[in-house]
Coordinates of C-alpha atoms in Angstrom, one line a residue:
M26 CA 187.2 176.5 149.5
R27 CA 187.2 172.8 149.0
I28 CA 184.5 170.5 150.4
L29 CA 183.8 166.8 150.4
L30 CA 180.2 166.1 149.6
L31 CA 179.1 162.7 150.6
G32 CA 176.4 162.0 148.1
G33 CA 174.3 159.6 146.1
T34 CA 171.0 161.4 146.6
S35 CA 169.1 164.0 144.6
E36 CA 169.8 166.6 147.2
A37 CA 173.5 166.0 146.9
R38 CA 173.4 166.4 143.1
A39 CA 171.3 169.6 143.5
L40 CA 173.8 171.0 146.0
A41 CA 176.8 170.2 143.8
A42 CA 175.1 171.9 140.9
Q43 CA 174.3 175.0 143.0
L44 CA 177.9 175.3 144.3
H45 CA 179.7 174.6 141.0
P46 CA 182.0 176.2 139.9
D47 CA 182.4 178.8 142.7
I48 CA 183.3 176.1 145.3
D49 CA 185.6 173.2 144.7
V50 CA 183.3 170.2 145.4
I51 CA 184.5 166.6 145.5
S52 CA 181.4 164.4 145.5
S53 CA 181.8 160.9 146.9
L54 CA 179.6 158.0 145.9
A55 CA 179.6 154.7 147.7
G56 CA 179.7 152.7 144.4
R57 CA 177.0 150.2 145.3
V58 CA 174.8 151.2 142.3
P59 CA 176.0 150.5 138.8
D60 CA 175.6 153.5 136.4
P61 CA 174.7 156.0 139.1
A62 CA 173.3 159.4 138.4
L63 CA 176.4 161.6 138.6
P64 CA 176.7 165.1 139.9
V65 CA 178.5 167.9 138.2
G66 CA 182.1 168.5 139.2
Q67 CA 184.7 166.1 140.5
V68 CA 183.5 162.7 141.6
R69 CA 185.1 159.8 143.5
I70 CA 183.5 156.4 143.7
G71 CA 184.1 153.8 146.5
G72 CA 184.5 153.6 150.2
F73 CA 187.2 155.2 152.3
G74 CA 188.2 152.2 154.3
G75 CA 186.6 153.1 157.6
A76 CA 187.4 155.9 160.0
D77 CA 191.1 155.7 159.5
G78 CA 190.8 155.8 155.7
L79 CA 188.5 158.8 155.8
R80 CA 190.8 160.5 158.3
D81 CA 193.8 160.0 156.0
W82 CA 191.9 161.1 152.9
L83 CA 190.6 164.3 154.5
R84 CA 194.1 165.2 155.6
G85 CA 195.6 164.5 152.2
A86 CA 192.9 166.3 150.2
G87 CA 193.0 169.6 152.1
V88 CA 189.3 169.6 152.7
D89 CA 187.8 172.7 154.4
A90 CA 184.4 171.2 155.2
V91 CA 182.3 168.0 154.9
V92 CA 178.7 167.9 153.9
D93 CA 176.9 164.6 154.4
A94 CA 174.0 164.4 152.0
T95 CA 173.8 160.6 151.9
H96 CA 170.6 158.6 152.2
P97 CA 168.9 158.8 155.6
F98 CA 169.6 155.1 156.1
A99 CA 173.4 155.4 155.4
A100 CA 174.0 155.2 159.1
T101 CA 177.6 153.9 158.9
I102 CA 179.2 156.6 156.8
T103 CA 177.2 159.3 158.6
S104 CA 178.5 158.1 162.0
T105 CA 182.0 157.7 160.7
A106 CA 182.1 161.2 159.1
A107 CA 180.8 162.8 162.3
T108 CA 183.4 161.1 164.4
V109 CA 186.3 161.8 162.1
C110 CA 185.4 165.5 161.5
R111 CA 185.0 166.0 165.2
D112 CA 188.4 164.5 165.8
L113 CA 190.1 166.6 163.1
G114 CA 188.2 169.8 163.8
V115 CA 186.7 169.9 160.3
P116 CA 183.4 171.7 159.9
H117 CA 180.7 169.1 159.3
L118 CA 177.1 169.4 158.2
V119 CA 174.4 166.7 157.6
L120 CA 171.8 167.6 155.0
V121 CA 168.9 165.3 155.8
R122 CA 165.5 165.5 154.0
P123 CA 162.5 165.6 156.3
A124 CA 161.0 162.3 157.2
W125 CA 157.5 161.3 156.0
P126 CA 154.8 161.6 158.7
P127 CA 153.9 157.9 159.5
G128 CA 150.2 158.4 159.6
D129 CA 148.5 155.1 160.0
A130 CA 151.6 153.1 159.1
I131 CA 152.9 150.2 161.1
V132 CA 156.2 151.7 162.3
V133 CA 159.0 149.3 162.8
Q134 CA 162.7 149.7 163.7
S135 CA 164.4 147.2 161.4
D136 CA 163.9 145.0 158.3
Q137 CA 163.5 142.0 160.7
Q138 CA 160.6 143.8 162.4
A139 CA 159.1 144.5 159.0
A140 CA 159.2 140.9 158.1
D141 CA 157.6 140.0 161.4
A142 CA 154.8 142.5 160.8
V143 CA 154.1 141.0 157.3
A144 CA 153.8 137.6 158.9
E145 CA 151.8 138.7 161.9
H146 CA 149.3 140.6 159.8
E147 CA 149.2 137.8 157.2
F148 CA 149.7 140.1 154.3
S149 CA 149.7 138.1 151.1
R150 CA 150.8 140.4 148.3
V151 CA 153.6 142.8 149.3
F152 CA 155.1 145.8 147.5
L153 CA 158.7 145.7 148.8
T154 CA 160.7 148.9 148.3
T155 CA 163.4 148.7 150.9
G156 CA 166.2 148.3 148.3
R157 CA 168.3 145.4 147.0
T158 CA 169.8 144.6 150.4
G159 CA 166.4 144.5 152.1
T160 CA 165.1 141.3 150.5
A161 CA 167.0 138.6 152.3
I162 CA 165.0 138.9 155.5
F163 CA 161.9 137.9 153.6
K164 CA 163.4 134.7 152.0
D165 CA 161.2 132.4 154.0
S166 CA 158.0 134.4 153.9
G167 CA 154.9 132.8 152.5
A168 CA 153.8 136.1 150.9
W169 CA 154.2 137.1 147.2
F170 CA 156.5 140.1 146.7
L171 CA 156.7 142.8 144.0
I172 CA 160.3 144.0 144.6
R173 CA 161.3 147.4 143.2
A174 CA 164.9 148.3 143.2
V175 CA 167.5 150.2 141.1
T176 CA 169.6 147.1 140.7
A177 CA 168.7 143.5 141.1
P178 CA 169.1 141.8 144.4
D179 CA 171.3 138.8 144.7
P180 CA 169.3 135.7 143.6
Q181 CA 170.1 133.9 146.9
D182 CA 168.4 136.8 148.8
L183 CA 165.1 136.6 147.1
P184 CA 161.8 135.3 148.6
R185 CA 160.4 132.1 147.1
R186 CA 157.5 134.0 145.3
H187 CA 158.4 137.3 143.8
Q188 CA 158.6 139.6 140.8
I189 CA 161.4 142.1 140.3
L190 CA 160.8 145.6 138.9
L191 CA 164.0 147.5 138.2
S192 CA 163.4 151.2 138.0
R193 CA 164.6 154.6 139.4
G194 CA 162.4 157.4 140.6
P195 CA 160.9 159.9 140.6
Y196 CA 157.5 158.2 140.5
R197 CA 154.1 159.6 139.6
Y198 CA 150.9 159.0 141.7
D199 CA 148.8 157.7 138.8
A200 CA 151.5 155.1 137.9
E201 CA 151.8 154.0 141.5
L202 CA 148.1 153.7 141.8
G203 CA 148.0 151.5 138.7
L204 CA 150.9 149.4 140.0
L205 CA 149.2 148.6 143.3
R206 CA 145.9 147.8 141.6
E207 CA 147.5 145.6 138.9
H208 CA 149.3 143.4 141.4
H209 CA 146.5 143.4 144.0
I210 CA 148.9 144.7 146.7
D211 CA 147.7 144.5 150.2
A212 CA 150.8 145.9 152.0
L213 CA 153.6 148.3 151.1
V214 CA 156.9 147.8 152.9
T215 CA 159.1 150.9 152.8
K216 CA 161.8 152.7 154.6
N217 CA 161.0 156.3 155.8
S218 CA 163.3 157.8 153.2
G219 CA 161.4 161.1 153.0
G220 CA 161.4 163.4 150.0
A221 CA 159.1 163.8 147.0
M222 CA 160.6 161.4 144.5
T223 CA 159.1 158.3 146.1
R224 CA 156.3 159.8 148.1
P225 CA 153.5 158.9 145.6
K226 CA 153.6 155.2 146.6
L227 CA 152.4 156.3 150.1
D228 CA 149.6 158.5 148.6
A229 CA 148.5 155.7 146.3
A230 CA 148.5 153.2 149.2
A231 CA 146.4 155.6 151.3
A232 CA 143.9 156.0 148.5
L233 CA 143.5 152.3 148.1
G234 CA 143.5 151.3 151.7
V235 CA 146.8 149.4 151.4
A236 CA 148.5 148.8 154.7
V237 CA 152.0 150.4 155.1
V238 CA 154.9 148.9 157.1
M239 CA 157.4 151.7 157.5
V240 CA 161.0 151.1 158.8
D241 CA 161.9 154.1 160.9
R242 CA 165.2 156.0 160.4
P243 CA 168.3 155.3 162.4
P244 CA 169.2 158.1 164.8
L245 CA 171.7 160.8 163.7
P246 CA 174.9 161.0 165.6
P247 CA 174.7 163.4 168.6
D248 CA 175.6 167.0 168.4
V249 CA 175.8 167.3 164.6
D250 CA 174.8 170.4 162.6
T251 CA 171.8 169.5 160.4
V252 CA 169.8 171.3 157.7
A253 CA 166.8 170.1 155.7
T254 CA 167.2 171.9 152.4
V255 CA 169.8 172.3 149.7
E256 CA 169.5 176.1 150.1
D257 CA 170.3 176.0 153.8
A258 CA 173.3 173.8 153.1
A259 CA 174.6 176.3 150.6
S260 CA 174.1 179.1 153.0
W261 CA 176.0 177.2 155.7
L262 CA 178.9 176.7 153.3
S263 CA 178.7 180.4 152.2
G264 CA 179.1 181.5 155.8
R265 CA 182.4 179.5 156.1
S266 CA 183.9 180.6 152.8
R267 CA 184.1 184.3 153.8

């Protein structure tokens, strides 16, 4: 059995490790992060060239199934994969980690709405954790930003007042608590990524009474099979390899 595993997440790496070497797994990474954490097995890096490119690649590679374990906000590839697999009749599964309960967070639907919320509530010191592409919308903000990302944002996309912190999770609660205190943060801006790796920032914010602005997830394509755990994804594949 040969599968295409759309990855880049800890769940994708865990699934590749669990399946290897019994199932022929080709993990695909978008290539946006230099020096990414690589899964075991065969890896391809870079886009497919849209729906037509993915369709041609699947036909040429002889793939039996596609598992989408990309980030919950990777809406474009998730939608493209769903459409192409449906057209080709290729079994397709989305492995999506459970979302965080929003609690008392200010829930918004986009980066623009997050920027609007920061301005409306007059937050002055913001911990921004929406990724390197999420900074541009805050360029004209009057707030100060602690920007955490795996790779540095483009300089032209940075707010006037900021500090960049380059790091990769998982993060610990005590360290997150210290970070918020050290920088006198009054608002955390985050995407609802879910998972345990970056959850401690929410727990630390709650402990300190720091406001949270949370960008809600884009909806999944209609009528796709979904599971929430690596184990369930492995079982789904096992049922198709018999």
